[in-house]
Amino acid sequence: EIAMHMRWIQDEGLITYDGRKLKPGARLIHCTRLTSKGCDVLAAMNNSTIWKKLLDKAESQTFGALCNIAISLAKEAVTAAWNHYQA
C-alpha cells in the first residue's frame, strides 16, 4: 500500500521514486529526491493560512488538483506580500 501511494506522489511529479523488490511481499521504498514541485507543495502546506484554505477545498478535489491549488495559493500569498511592499 505504501508503494502504491509513493507511485501516486511520483505521478504528480512531487518525488522521484525507485521501488525495488527485496523478497516476496517486501519492498524497499526509496525516494531519490523531492522535486521542485514537491518543495513548492510542502512549503505551501507548511503555511497555516494556505493549509486552512486548502482544507476548505479538499473534499471535492483530487490529490493532483490539491497540489496545484496549494502552489497557486502560495503564489497568491507571495504576490500579495510583494505588492504590499511595493506600494
PDB file of N, CA, C and O in Angstrom, chain B, residues numbered from 101:
ATOM      1  N   GLU B 101       0.817  -1.189   0.000  1.00  0.00           N
ATOM      2  CA  GLU B 101       0.000   0.000   0.000  1.00  0.00           C
ATOM      3  C   GLU B 101       0.866   1.259   0.000  1.00  0.00           C
ATOM      4  O   GLU B 101       0.527   2.233  -0.673  1.00  0.00           O
ATOM      5  N   ILE B 102       1.967   1.259   0.735  1.00  0.00           N
ATOM      6  CA  ILE B 102       2.856   2.423   0.744  1.00  0.00           C
ATOM      7  C   ILE B 102       3.450   2.642  -0.639  1.00  0.00           C
ATOM      8  O   ILE B 102       3.550   3.776  -1.108  1.00  0.00           O
ATOM      9  N   ALA B 103       3.841   1.556  -1.288  1.00  0.00           N
ATOM     10  CA  ALA B 103       4.419   1.670  -2.626  1.00  0.00           C
ATOM     11  C   ALA B 103       3.422   2.296  -3.596  1.00  0.00           C
ATOM     12  O   ALA B 103       3.806   3.102  -4.444  1.00  0.00           O
ATOM     13  N   MET B 104       2.149   1.932  -3.479  1.00  0.00           N
ATOM     14  CA  MET B 104       1.122   2.498  -4.341  1.00  0.00           C
ATOM     15  C   MET B 104       1.029   4.013  -4.122  1.00  0.00           C
ATOM     16  O   MET B 104       0.951   4.775  -5.086  1.00  0.00           O
ATOM     17  N   HIS B 105       1.036   4.445  -2.867  1.00  0.00           N
ATOM     18  CA  HIS B 105       0.969   5.873  -2.570  1.00  0.00           C
ATOM     19  C   HIS B 105       2.215   6.602  -3.073  1.00  0.00           C
ATOM     20  O   HIS B 105       2.123   7.730  -3.556  1.00  0.00           O
ATOM     21  N   MET B 106       3.358   5.972  -2.962  1.00  0.00           N
ATOM     22  CA  MET B 106       4.595   6.573  -3.472  1.00  0.00           C
ATOM     23  C   MET B 106       4.500   6.750  -4.989  1.00  0.00           C
ATOM     24  O   MET B 106       4.943   7.765  -5.526  1.00  0.00           O
ATOM     25  N   ARG B 107       3.922   5.756  -5.682  1.00  0.00           N
ATOM     26  CA  ARG B 107       3.752   5.888  -7.130  1.00  0.00           C
ATOM     27  C   ARG B 107       2.805   7.034  -7.479  1.00  0.00           C
ATOM     28  O   ARG B 107       3.040   7.764  -8.442  1.00  0.00           O
ATOM     29  N   TRP B 108       1.726   7.194  -6.691  1.00  0.00           N
ATOM     30  CA  TRP B 108       0.794   8.298  -6.934  1.00  0.00           C
ATOM     31  C   TRP B 108       1.489   9.645  -6.747  1.00  0.00           C
ATOM     32  O   TRP B 108       1.301  10.565  -7.543  1.00  0.00           O
ATOM     33  N   ILE B 109       2.290   9.754  -5.694  1.00  0.00           N
ATOM     34  CA  ILE B 109       3.013  11.000  -5.438  1.00  0.00           C
ATOM     35  C   ILE B 109       4.008  11.259  -6.566  1.00  0.00           C
ATOM     36  O   ILE B 109       4.194  12.403  -6.982  1.00  0.00           O
ATOM     37  N   GLN B 110       4.642  10.207  -7.055  1.00  0.00           N
ATOM     38  CA  GLN B 110       5.545  10.359  -8.192  1.00  0.00           C
ATOM     39  C   GLN B 110       4.772  10.759  -9.445  1.00  0.00           C
ATOM     40  O   GLN B 110       5.235  11.600 -10.215  1.00  0.00           O
ATOM     41  N   ASP B 111       3.601  10.164  -9.654  1.00  0.00           N
ATOM     42  CA  ASP B 111       2.786  10.503 -10.820  1.00  0.00           C
ATOM     43  C   ASP B 111       2.443  11.988 -10.849  1.00  0.00           C
ATOM     44  O   ASP B 111       2.307  12.567 -11.927  1.00  0.00           O
ATOM     45  N   GLU B 112       2.304  12.606  -9.692  1.00  0.00           N
ATOM     46  CA  GLU B 112       2.012  14.036  -9.611  1.00  0.00           C
ATOM     47  C   GLU B 112       3.278  14.890  -9.754  1.00  0.00           C
ATOM     48  O   GLU B 112       3.207  16.119  -9.752  1.00  0.00           O
ATOM     49  N   GLY B 113       4.431  14.233  -9.876  1.00  0.00           N
ATOM     50  CA  GLY B 113       5.680  14.959 -10.091  1.00  0.00           C
ATOM     51  C   GLY B 113       6.288  15.551  -8.832  1.00  0.00           C
ATOM     52  O   GLY B 113       7.090  16.481  -8.915  1.00  0.00           O
ATOM     53  N   LEU B 114       5.915  15.018  -7.644  1.00  0.00           N
ATOM     54  CA  LEU B 114       6.421  15.575  -6.395  1.00  0.00           C
ATOM     55  C   LEU B 114       7.726  14.939  -5.940  1.00  0.00           C
ATOM     56  O   LEU B 114       8.514  15.565  -5.232  1.00  0.00           O
ATOM     57  N   ILE B 115       7.953  13.700  -6.346  1.00  0.00           N
ATOM     58  CA  ILE B 115       9.184  12.990  -5.981  1.00  0.00           C
ATOM     59  C   ILE B 115       9.667  12.181  -7.172  1.00  0.00           C
ATOM     60  O   ILE B 115       8.930  11.940  -8.128  1.00  0.00           O
ATOM     61  N   THR B 116      10.918  11.771  -7.088  1.00  0.00           N
ATOM     62  CA  THR B 116      11.378  10.684  -7.944  1.00  0.00           C
ATOM     63  C   THR B 116      11.507   9.482  -7.008  1.00  0.00           C
ATOM     64  O   THR B 116      11.992   9.611  -5.884  1.00  0.00           O
ATOM     65  N   TYR B 117      11.078   8.337  -7.473  1.00  0.00           N
ATOM     66  CA  TYR B 117      10.906   7.167  -6.615  1.00  0.00           C
ATOM     67  C   TYR B 117      11.420   5.933  -7.313  1.00  0.00           C
ATOM     68  O   TYR B 117      11.232   5.751  -8.516  1.00  0.00           O
ATOM     69  N   ASP B 118      12.077   5.083  -6.533  1.00  0.00           N
ATOM     70  CA  ASP B 118      12.557   3.811  -7.050  1.00  0.00           C
ATOM     71  C   ASP B 118      12.136   2.731  -6.059  1.00  0.00           C
ATOM     72  O   ASP B 118      12.643   2.684  -4.938  1.00  0.00           O
ATOM     73  N   GLY B 119      11.221   1.874  -6.463  1.00  0.00           N
ATOM     74  CA  GLY B 119      10.786   0.782  -5.597  1.00  0.00           C
ATOM     75  C   GLY B 119      11.408  -0.518  -6.092  1.00  0.00           C
ATOM     76  O   GLY B 119      11.159  -0.933  -7.224  1.00  0.00           O
ATOM     77  N   ARG B 120      12.198  -1.149  -5.272  1.00  0.00           N
ATOM     78  CA  ARG B 120      12.873  -2.387  -5.667  1.00  0.00           C
ATOM     79  C   ARG B 120      12.342  -3.555  -4.847  1.00  0.00           C
ATOM     80  O   ARG B 120      12.105  -3.425  -3.646  1.00  0.00           O
ATOM     81  N   LYS B 121      12.160  -4.683  -5.495  1.00  0.00           N
ATOM     82  CA  LYS B 121      11.725  -5.891  -4.806  1.00  0.00           C
ATOM     83  C   LYS B 121      12.861  -6.398  -3.921  1.00  0.00           C
ATOM     84  O   LYS B 121      14.005  -6.481  -4.368  1.00  0.00           O
ATOM     85  N   LEU B 122      12.555  -6.735  -2.678  1.00  0.00           N
ATOM     86  CA  LEU B 122      13.538  -7.351  -1.798  1.00  0.00           C
ATOM     87  C   LEU B 122      13.335  -8.864  -1.766  1.00  0.00           C
ATOM     88  O   LEU B 122      14.247  -9.631  -2.078  1.00  0.00           O
ATOM     89  N   LYS B 123      12.156  -9.271  -1.393  1.00  0.00           N
ATOM     90  CA  LYS B 123      11.759 -10.677  -1.388  1.00  0.00           C
ATOM     91  C   LYS B 123      10.252 -10.692  -1.529  1.00  0.00           C
ATOM     92  O   LYS B 123       9.631  -9.639  -1.389  1.00  0.00           O
ATOM     93  N   PRO B 124       9.636 -11.818  -1.794  1.00  0.00           N
ATOM     94  CA  PRO B 124       8.184 -11.841  -1.983  1.00  0.00           C
ATOM     95  C   PRO B 124       7.453 -11.143  -0.834  1.00  0.00           C
ATOM     96  O   PRO B 124       7.632 -11.483   0.336  1.00  0.00           O
ATOM     97  N   GLY B 125       6.633 -10.168  -1.196  1.00  0.00           N
ATOM     98  CA  GLY B 125       5.847  -9.448  -0.209  1.00  0.00           C
ATOM     99  C   GLY B 125       6.539  -8.261   0.431  1.00  0.00           C
ATOM    100  O   GLY B 125       5.897  -7.509   1.166  1.00  0.00           O
ATOM    101  N   ALA B 126       7.823  -8.065   0.181  1.00  0.00           N
ATOM    102  CA  ALA B 126       8.555  -6.946   0.790  1.00  0.00           C
ATOM    103  C   ALA B 126       9.000  -5.980  -0.295  1.00  0.00           C
ATOM    104  O   ALA B 126       9.261  -6.380  -1.430  1.00  0.00           O
ATOM    105  N   ARG B 127       9.084  -4.715   0.060  1.00  0.00           N
ATOM    106  CA  ARG B 127       9.557  -3.700  -0.894  1.00  0.00           C
ATOM    107  C   ARG B 127      10.476  -2.726  -0.177  1.00  0.00           C
ATOM    108  O   ARG B 127      10.275  -2.398   0.992  1.00  0.00           O
ATOM    109  N   LEU B 128      11.458  -2.285  -0.880  1.00  0.00           N
ATOM    110  CA  LEU B 128      12.311  -1.198  -0.405  1.00  0.00           C
ATOM    111  C   LEU B 128      11.750   0.071  -1.025  1.00  0.00           C
ATOM    112  O   LEU B 128      11.643   0.161  -2.248  1.00  0.00           O
ATOM    113  N   ILE B 129      11.400   1.029  -0.226  1.00  0.00           N
ATOM    114  CA  ILE B 129      10.876   2.298  -0.720  1.00  0.00           C
ATOM    115  C   ILE B 129      12.021   3.293  -0.692  1.00  0.00           C
ATOM    116  O   ILE B 129      12.594   3.567   0.363  1.00  0.00           O
ATOM    117  N   HIS B 130      12.342   3.819  -1.831  1.00  0.00           N
ATOM    118  CA  HIS B 130      13.476   4.729  -1.920  1.00  0.00           C
ATOM    119  C   HIS B 130      13.076   5.958  -2.717  1.00  0.00           C
ATOM    120  O   HIS B 130      12.974   5.912  -3.943  1.00  0.00           O
ATOM    121  N   CYS B 131      12.853   7.049  -2.016  1.00  0.00           N
ATOM    122  CA  CYS B 131      12.563   8.323  -2.672  1.00  0.00           C
ATOM    123  C   CYS B 131      13.917   8.939  -2.984  1.00  0.00           C
ATOM    124  O   CYS B 131      14.649   9.331  -2.075  1.00  0.00           O
ATOM    125  N   THR B 132      14.254   9.027  -4.265  1.00  0.00           N
ATOM    126  CA  THR B 132      15.578   9.517  -4.619  1.00  0.00           C
ATOM    127  C   THR B 132      15.720  11.012  -4.437  1.00  0.00           C
ATOM    128  O   THR B 132      16.808  11.500  -4.129  1.00  0.00           O
ATOM    129  N   ARG B 133      14.611  11.763  -4.625  1.00  0.00           N
ATOM    130  CA  ARG B 133      14.663  13.197  -4.333  1.00  0.00           C
ATOM    131  C   ARG B 133      13.272  13.797  -4.377  1.00  0.00           C
ATOM    132  O   ARG B 133      12.356  13.254  -4.995  1.00  0.00           O
ATOM    133  N   LEU B 134      13.138  14.927  -3.708  1.00  0.00           N
ATOM    134  CA  LEU B 134      11.932  15.731  -3.757  1.00  0.00           C
ATOM    135  C   LEU B 134      12.105  16.694  -4.919  1.00  0.00           C
ATOM    136  O   LEU B 134      13.128  17.375  -5.004  1.00  0.00           O
ATOM    137  N   THR B 135      11.134  16.766  -5.810  1.00  0.00           N
ATOM    138  CA  THR B 135      11.238  17.656  -6.965  1.00  0.00           C
ATOM    139  C   THR B 135      10.956  19.097  -6.547  1.00  0.00           C
ATOM    140  O   THR B 135      10.532  19.353  -5.420  1.00  0.00           O
ATOM    141  N   SER B 136      11.194  20.030  -7.459  1.00  0.00           N
ATOM    142  CA  SER B 136      10.899  21.432  -7.136  1.00  0.00           C
ATOM    143  C   SER B 136       9.404  21.618  -6.894  1.00  0.00           C
ATOM    144  O   SER B 136       9.017  22.400  -6.025  1.00  0.00           O
ATOM    145  N   LYS B 137       8.555  20.910  -7.649  1.00  0.00           N
ATOM    146  CA  LYS B 137       7.113  20.978  -7.415  1.00  0.00           C
ATOM    147  C   LYS B 137       6.783  20.422  -6.030  1.00  0.00           C
ATOM    148  O   LYS B 137       5.931  20.966  -5.327  1.00  0.00           O
ATOM    149  N   GLY B 138       7.452  19.350  -5.642  1.00  0.00           N
ATOM    150  CA  GLY B 138       7.244  18.782  -4.309  1.00  0.00           C
ATOM    151  C   GLY B 138       7.639  19.761  -3.218  1.00  0.00           C
ATOM    152  O   GLY B 138       6.954  19.867  -2.201  1.00  0.00           O
ATOM    153  N   CYS B 139       8.729  20.472  -3.418  1.00  0.00           N
ATOM    154  CA  CYS B 139       9.151  21.502  -2.456  1.00  0.00           C
ATOM    155  C   CYS B 139       8.116  22.611  -2.371  1.00  0.00           C
ATOM    156  O   CYS B 139       7.796  23.083  -1.280  1.00  0.00           O
ATOM    157  N   ASP B 140       7.590  23.031  -3.520  1.00  0.00           N
ATOM    158  CA  ASP B 140       6.567  24.076  -3.543  1.00  0.00           C
ATOM    159  C   ASP B 140       5.311  23.639  -2.785  1.00  0.00           C
ATOM    160  O   ASP B 140       4.738  24.415  -2.020  1.00  0.00           O
ATOM    161  N   VAL B 141       4.891  22.397  -3.002  1.00  0.00           N
ATOM    162  CA  VAL B 141       3.694  21.888  -2.326  1.00  0.00           C
ATOM    163  C   VAL B 141       3.926  21.842  -0.820  1.00  0.00           C
ATOM    164  O   VAL B 141       3.067  22.277  -0.053  1.00  0.00           O
ATOM    165  N   LEU B 142       5.072  21.323  -0.385  1.00  0.00           N
ATOM    166  CA  LEU B 142       5.347  21.252   1.048  1.00  0.00           C
ATOM    167  C   LEU B 142       5.435  22.636   1.678  1.00  0.00           C
ATOM    168  O   LEU B 142       4.931  22.850   2.780  1.00  0.00           O
ATOM    169  N   ALA B 143       6.068  23.570   0.987  1.00  0.00           N
ATOM    170  CA  ALA B 143       6.169  24.936   1.517  1.00  0.00           C
ATOM    171  C   ALA B 143       4.786  25.560   1.652  1.00  0.00           C
ATOM    172  O   ALA B 143       4.493  26.227   2.644  1.00  0.00           O
ATOM    173  N   ALA B 144       3.940  25.342   0.655  1.00  0.00           N
ATOM    174  CA  ALA B 144       2.587  25.894   0.704  1.00  0.00           C
ATOM    175  C   ALA B 144       1.793  25.267   1.849  1.00  0.00           C
ATOM    176  O   ALA B 144       1.086  25.970   2.572  1.00  0.00           O
ATOM    177  N   MET B 145       1.905  23.965   2.015  1.00  0.00           N
ATOM    178  CA  MET B 145       1.154  23.276   3.054  1.00  0.00           C
ATOM    179  C   MET B 145       1.689  23.591   4.447  1.00  0.00           C
ATOM    180  O   MET B 145       0.985  23.391   5.437  1.00  0.00           O
ATOM    181  N   ASN B 146       2.911  24.074   4.537  1.00  0.00           N
ATOM    182  CA  ASN B 146       3.505  24.434   5.819  1.00  0.00           C
ATOM    183  C   ASN B 146       2.998  25.790   6.314  1.00  0.00           C
ATOM    184  O   ASN B 146       3.170  26.125   7.486  1.00  0.00           O
ATOM    185  N   ASN B 147       2.382  26.561   5.436  1.00  0.00           N
ATOM    186  CA  ASN B 147       1.821  27.862   5.783  1.00  0.00           C
ATOM    187  C   ASN B 147       0.405  27.635   6.315  1.00  0.00           C
ATOM    188  O   ASN B 147      -0.443  27.118   5.588  1.00  0.00           O
ATOM    189  N   SER B 148       0.134  28.007   7.560  1.00  0.00           N
ATOM    190  CA  SER B 148      -1.155  27.688   8.185  1.00  0.00           C
ATOM    191  C   SER B 148      -2.337  28.334   7.463  1.00  0.00           C
ATOM    192  O   SER B 148      -3.407  27.731   7.378  1.00  0.00           O
ATOM    193  N   THR B 149      -2.165  29.540   6.948  1.00  0.00           N
ATOM    194  CA  THR B 149      -3.257  30.198   6.221  1.00  0.00           C
ATOM    195  C   THR B 149      -3.589  29.441   4.948  1.00  0.00           C
ATOM    196  O   THR B 149      -4.757  29.195   4.647  1.00  0.00           O
ATOM    197  N   ILE B 150      -2.559  29.073   4.202  1.00  0.00           N
ATOM    198  CA  ILE B 150      -2.765  28.316   2.964  1.00  0.00           C
ATOM    199  C   ILE B 150      -3.337  26.938   3.282  1.00  0.00           C
ATOM    200  O   ILE B 150      -4.223  26.458   2.575  1.00  0.00           O
ATOM    201  N   TRP B 151      -2.840  26.300   4.336  1.00  0.00           N
ATOM    202  CA  TRP B 151      -3.322  24.973   4.714  1.00  0.00           C
ATOM    203  C   TRP B 151      -4.822  25.014   5.014  1.00  0.00           C
ATOM    204  O   TRP B 151      -5.558  24.128   4.582  1.00  0.00           O
ATOM    205  N   LYS B 152      -5.284  26.033   5.750  1.00  0.00           N
ATOM    206  CA  LYS B 152      -6.710  26.147   6.079  1.00  0.00           C
ATOM    207  C   LYS B 152      -7.547  26.342   4.812  1.00  0.00           C
ATOM    208  O   LYS B 152      -8.612  25.741   4.673  1.00  0.00           O
ATOM    209  N   LYS B 153      -7.068  27.180   3.891  1.00  0.00           N
ATOM    210  CA  LYS B 153      -7.791  27.386   2.637  1.00  0.00           C
ATOM    211  C   LYS B 153      -7.845  26.093   1.825  1.00  0.00           C
ATOM    212  O   LYS B 153      -8.859  25.773   1.206  1.00  0.00           O
ATOM    213  N   LEU B 154      -6.739  25.363   1.841  1.00  0.00           N
ATOM    214  CA  LEU B 154      -6.668  24.106   1.103  1.00  0.00           C
ATOM    215  C   LEU B 154      -7.646  23.078   1.676  1.00  0.00           C
ATOM    216  O   LEU B 154      -8.315  22.373   0.920  1.00  0.00           O
ATOM    217  N   LEU B 155      -7.732  22.989   2.995  1.00  0.00           N
ATOM    218  CA  LEU B 155      -8.659  22.051   3.617  1.00  0.00           C
ATOM    219  C   LEU B 155     -10.107  22.374   3.273  1.00  0.00           C
ATOM    220  O   LEU B 155     -10.934  21.473   3.138  1.00  0.00           O
ATOM    221  N   ASP B 156     -10.412  23.666   3.130  1.00  0.00           N
ATOM    222  CA  ASP B 156     -11.773  24.055   2.746  1.00  0.00           C
ATOM    223  C   ASP B 156     -12.140  23.530   1.365  1.00  0.00           C
ATOM    224  O   ASP B 156     -13.314  23.282   1.093  1.00  0.00           O
ATOM    225  N   LYS B 157     -11.162  23.358   0.494  1.00  0.00           N
ATOM    226  CA  LYS B 157     -11.413  22.917  -0.878  1.00  0.00           C
ATOM    227  C   LYS B 157     -11.179  21.422  -1.072  1.00  0.00           C
ATOM    228  O   LYS B 157     -11.429  20.891  -2.154  1.00  0.00           O
ATOM    229  N   ALA B 158     -10.706  20.746  -0.041  1.00  0.00           N
ATOM    230  CA  ALA B 158     -10.205  19.378  -0.189  1.00  0.00           C
ATOM    231  C   ALA B 158     -11.255  18.327  -0.510  1.00  0.00           C
ATOM    232  O   ALA B 158     -10.954  17.375  -1.230  1.00  0.00           O
ATOM    233  N   GLU B 159     -12.456  18.461  -0.012  1.00  0.00           N
ATOM    234  CA  GLU B 159     -13.437  17.385  -0.135  1.00  0.00           C
ATOM    235  C   GLU B 159     -13.746  16.982  -1.566  1.00  0.00           C
ATOM    236  O   GLU B 159     -13.944  15.799  -1.842  1.00  0.00           O
ATOM    237  N   SER B 160     -13.789  17.931  -2.469  1.00  0.00           N
ATOM    238  CA  SER B 160     -14.219  17.619  -3.831  1.00  0.00           C
ATOM    239  C   SER B 160     -13.074  17.578  -4.843  1.00  0.00           C
ATOM    240  O   SER B 160     -13.320  17.582  -6.049  1.00  0.00           O
ATOM    241  N   GLN B 161     -11.839  17.541  -4.374  1.00  0.00           N
ATOM    242  CA  GLN B 161     -10.691  17.632  -5.276  1.00  0.00           C
ATOM    243  C   GLN B 161      -9.860  16.349  -5.284  1.00  0.00           C
ATOM    244  O   GLN B 161      -9.860  15.587  -4.318  1.00  0.00           O
ATOM    245  N   THR B 162      -9.165  16.130  -6.375  1.00  0.00           N
ATOM    246  CA  THR B 162      -8.198  15.033  -6.448  1.00  0.00           C
ATOM    247  C   THR B 162      -6.897  15.489  -5.807  1.00  0.00           C
ATOM    248  O   THR B 162      -6.706  16.680  -5.561  1.00  0.00           O
ATOM    249  N   PHE B 163      -6.011  14.555  -5.539  1.00  0.00           N
ATOM    250  CA  PHE B 163      -4.716  14.888  -4.948  1.00  0.00           C
ATOM    251  C   PHE B 163      -3.929  15.843  -5.845  1.00  0.00           C
ATOM    252  O   PHE B 163      -3.345  16.815  -5.366  1.00  0.00           O
ATOM    253  N   GLY B 164      -3.917  15.565  -7.130  1.00  0.00           N
ATOM    254  CA  GLY B 164      -3.195  16.430  -8.070  1.00  0.00           C
ATOM    255  C   GLY B 164      -3.755  17.833  -8.079  1.00  0.00           C
ATOM    256  O   GLY B 164      -3.002  18.806  -8.126  1.00  0.00           O
ATOM    257  N   ALA B 165      -5.081  17.948  -8.034  1.00  0.00           N
ATOM    258  CA  ALA B 165      -5.704  19.266  -8.004  1.00  0.00           C
ATOM    259  C   ALA B 165      -5.335  19.997  -6.719  1.00  0.00           C
ATOM    260  O   ALA B 165      -5.082  21.202  -6.744  1.00  0.00           O
ATOM    261  N   LEU B 166      -5.301  19.280  -5.593  1.00  0.00           N
ATOM    262  CA  LEU B 166      -4.925  19.912  -4.329  1.00  0.00           C
ATOM    263  C   LEU B 166      -3.478  20.416  -4.356  1.00  0.00           C
ATOM    264  O   LEU B 166      -3.178  21.480  -3.815  1.00  0.00           O
ATOM    265  N   CYS B 167      -2.600  19.661  -4.978  1.00  0.00           N
ATOM    266  CA  CYS B 167      -1.205  20.110  -5.110  1.00  0.00           C
ATOM    267  C   CYS B 167      -1.155  21.409  -5.900  1.00  0.00           C
ATOM    268  O   CYS B 167      -0.467  22.353  -5.511  1.00  0.00           O
ATOM    269  N   ASN B 168      -1.876  21.454  -6.996  1.00  0.00           N
ATOM    270  CA  ASN B 168      -1.897  22.664  -7.825  1.00  0.00           C
ATOM    271  C   ASN B 168      -2.537  23.839  -7.090  1.00  0.00           C
ATOM    272  O   ASN B 168      -2.076  24.974  -7.215  1.00  0.00           O
ATOM    273  N   ILE B 169      -3.594  23.574  -6.325  1.00  0.00           N
ATOM    274  CA  ILE B 169      -4.236  24.625  -5.550  1.00  0.00           C
ATOM    275  C   ILE B 169      -3.272  25.157  -4.490  1.00  0.00           C
ATOM    276  O   ILE B 169      -3.172  26.369  -4.296  1.00  0.00           O
ATOM    277  N   ALA B 170      -2.566  24.265  -3.810  1.00  0.00           N
ATOM    278  CA  ALA B 170      -1.608  24.684  -2.781  1.00  0.00           C
ATOM    279  C   ALA B 170      -0.543  25.597  -3.376  1.00  0.00           C
ATOM    280  O   ALA B 170      -0.210  26.628  -2.792  1.00  0.00           O
ATOM    281  N   ILE B 171      -0.012  25.225  -4.527  1.00  0.00           N
ATOM    282  CA  ILE B 171       1.006  26.049  -5.176  1.00  0.00           C
ATOM    283  C   ILE B 171       0.410  27.390  -5.589  1.00  0.00           C
ATOM    284  O   ILE B 171       1.046  28.430  -5.423  1.00  0.00           O
ATOM    285  N   SER B 172      -0.799  27.369  -6.124  1.00  0.00           N
ATOM    286  CA  SER B 172      -1.464  28.595  -6.538  1.00  0.00           C
ATOM    287  C   SER B 172      -1.707  29.529  -5.356  1.00  0.00           C
ATOM    288  O   SER B 172      -1.480  30.734  -5.460  1.00  0.00           O
ATOM    289  N   LEU B 173      -2.170  28.976  -4.229  1.00  0.00           N
ATOM    290  CA  LEU B 173      -2.401  29.791  -3.040  1.00  0.00           C
ATOM    291  C   LEU B 173      -1.092  30.390  -2.521  1.00  0.00           C
ATOM    292  O   LEU B 173      -1.062  31.539  -2.081  1.00  0.00           O
ATOM    293  N   ALA B 174      -0.025  29.615  -2.573  1.00  0.00           N
ATOM    294  CA  ALA B 174       1.269  30.132  -2.129  1.00  0.00           C
ATOM    295  C   ALA B 174       1.739  31.265  -3.035  1.00  0.00           C
ATOM    296  O   ALA B 174       2.264  32.268  -2.552  1.00  0.00           O
ATOM    297  N   LYS B 175       1.552  31.111  -4.346  1.00  0.00           N
ATOM    298  CA  LYS B 175       1.932  32.170  -5.279  1.00  0.00           C
ATOM    299  C   LYS B 175       1.124  33.433  -5.034  1.00  0.00           C
ATOM    300  O   LYS B 175       1.655  34.541  -5.103  1.00  0.00           O
ATOM    301  N   GLU B 176      -0.179  33.263  -4.745  1.00  0.00           N
ATOM    302  CA  GLU B 176      -1.024  34.423  -4.438  1.00  0.00           C
ATOM    303  C   GLU B 176      -0.526  35.143  -3.188  1.00  0.00           C
ATOM    304  O   GLU B 176      -0.497  36.373  -3.146  1.00  0.00           O
ATOM    305  N   ALA B 177      -0.135  34.374  -2.169  1.00  0.00           N
ATOM    306  CA  ALA B 177       0.363  34.976  -0.931  1.00  0.00           C
ATOM    307  C   ALA B 177       1.655  35.735  -1.177  1.00  0.00           C
ATOM    308  O   ALA B 177       1.840  36.830  -0.644  1.00  0.00           O
ATOM    309  N   VAL B 178       2.551  35.169  -1.976  1.00  0.00           N
ATOM    310  CA  VAL B 178       3.815  35.844  -2.294  1.00  0.00           C
ATOM    311  C   VAL B 178       3.541  37.112  -3.096  1.00  0.00           C
ATOM    312  O   VAL B 178       4.145  38.152  -2.834  1.00  0.00           O
ATOM    313  N   THR B 179       2.640  37.034  -4.067  1.00  0.00           N
ATOM    314  CA  THR B 179       2.297  38.210  -4.876  1.00  0.00           C
ATOM    315  C   THR B 179       1.694  39.304  -4.008  1.00  0.00           C
ATOM    316  O   THR B 179       2.038  40.477  -4.156  1.00  0.00           O
ATOM    317  N   ALA B 180       0.796  38.928  -3.101  1.00  0.00           N
ATOM    318  CA  ALA B 180       0.171  39.912  -2.208  1.00  0.00           C
ATOM    319  C   ALA B 180       1.223  40.590  -1.329  1.00  0.00           C
ATOM    320  O   ALA B 180       1.192  41.806  -1.139  1.00  0.00           O
ATOM    321  N   ALA B 181       2.159  39.790  -0.792  1.00  0.00           N
ATOM    322  CA  ALA B 181       3.222  40.362   0.048  1.00  0.00           C
ATOM    323  C   ALA B 181       4.104  41.289  -0.786  1.00  0.00           C
ATOM    324  O   ALA B 181       4.460  42.376  -0.331  1.00  0.00           O
ATOM    325  N   TRP B 182       4.452  40.878  -1.980  1.00  0.00           N
ATOM    326  CA  TRP B 182       5.275  41.690  -2.875  1.00  0.00           C
ATOM    327  C   TRP B 182       4.590  43.017  -3.187  1.00  0.00           C
ATOM    328  O   TRP B 182       5.203  44.081  -3.105  1.00  0.00           O
ATOM    329  N   ASN B 183       3.309  42.936  -3.545  1.00  0.00           N
ATOM    330  CA  ASN B 183       2.554  44.139  -3.863  1.00  0.00           C
ATOM    331  C   ASN B 183       2.440  45.082  -2.669  1.00  0.00           C
ATOM    332  O   ASN B 183       2.483  46.303  -2.823  1.00  0.00           O
ATOM    333  N   HIS B 184       2.293  44.503  -1.480  1.00  0.00           N
ATOM    334  CA  HIS B 184       2.202  45.310  -0.261  1.00  0.00           C
ATOM    335  C   HIS B 184       3.476  46.126  -0.051  1.00  0.00           C
ATOM    336  O   HIS B 184       3.417  47.305   0.298  1.00  0.00           O
ATOM    337  N   TYR B 185       4.614  45.495  -0.267  1.00  0.00           N
ATOM    338  CA  TYR B 185       5.886  46.191  -0.036  1.00  0.00           C
ATOM    339  C   TYR B 185       6.286  47.105  -1.186  1.00  0.00           C
ATOM    340  O   TYR B 185       7.160  47.958  -1.029  1.00  0.00           O
ATOM    341  N   GLN B 186       5.650  46.929  -2.345  1.00  0.00           N
ATOM    342  CA  GLN B 186       5.937  47.799  -3.483  1.00  0.00           C
ATOM    343  C   GLN B 186       5.098  49.077  -3.443  1.00  0.00           C
ATOM    344  O   GLN B 186       5.440  50.069  -4.087  1.00  0.00           O
ATOM    345  N   ALA B 187       4.003  49.052  -2.689  1.00  0.00           N
ATOM    346  CA  ALA B 187       3.090  50.208  -2.645  1.00  0.00           C
ATOM    347  C   ALA B 187       3.656  51.358  -1.842  1.00  0.00           C
ATOM    348  O   ALA B 187       3.010  52.397  -1.713  1.00  0.00           O
TER     349      ALA B 187
END
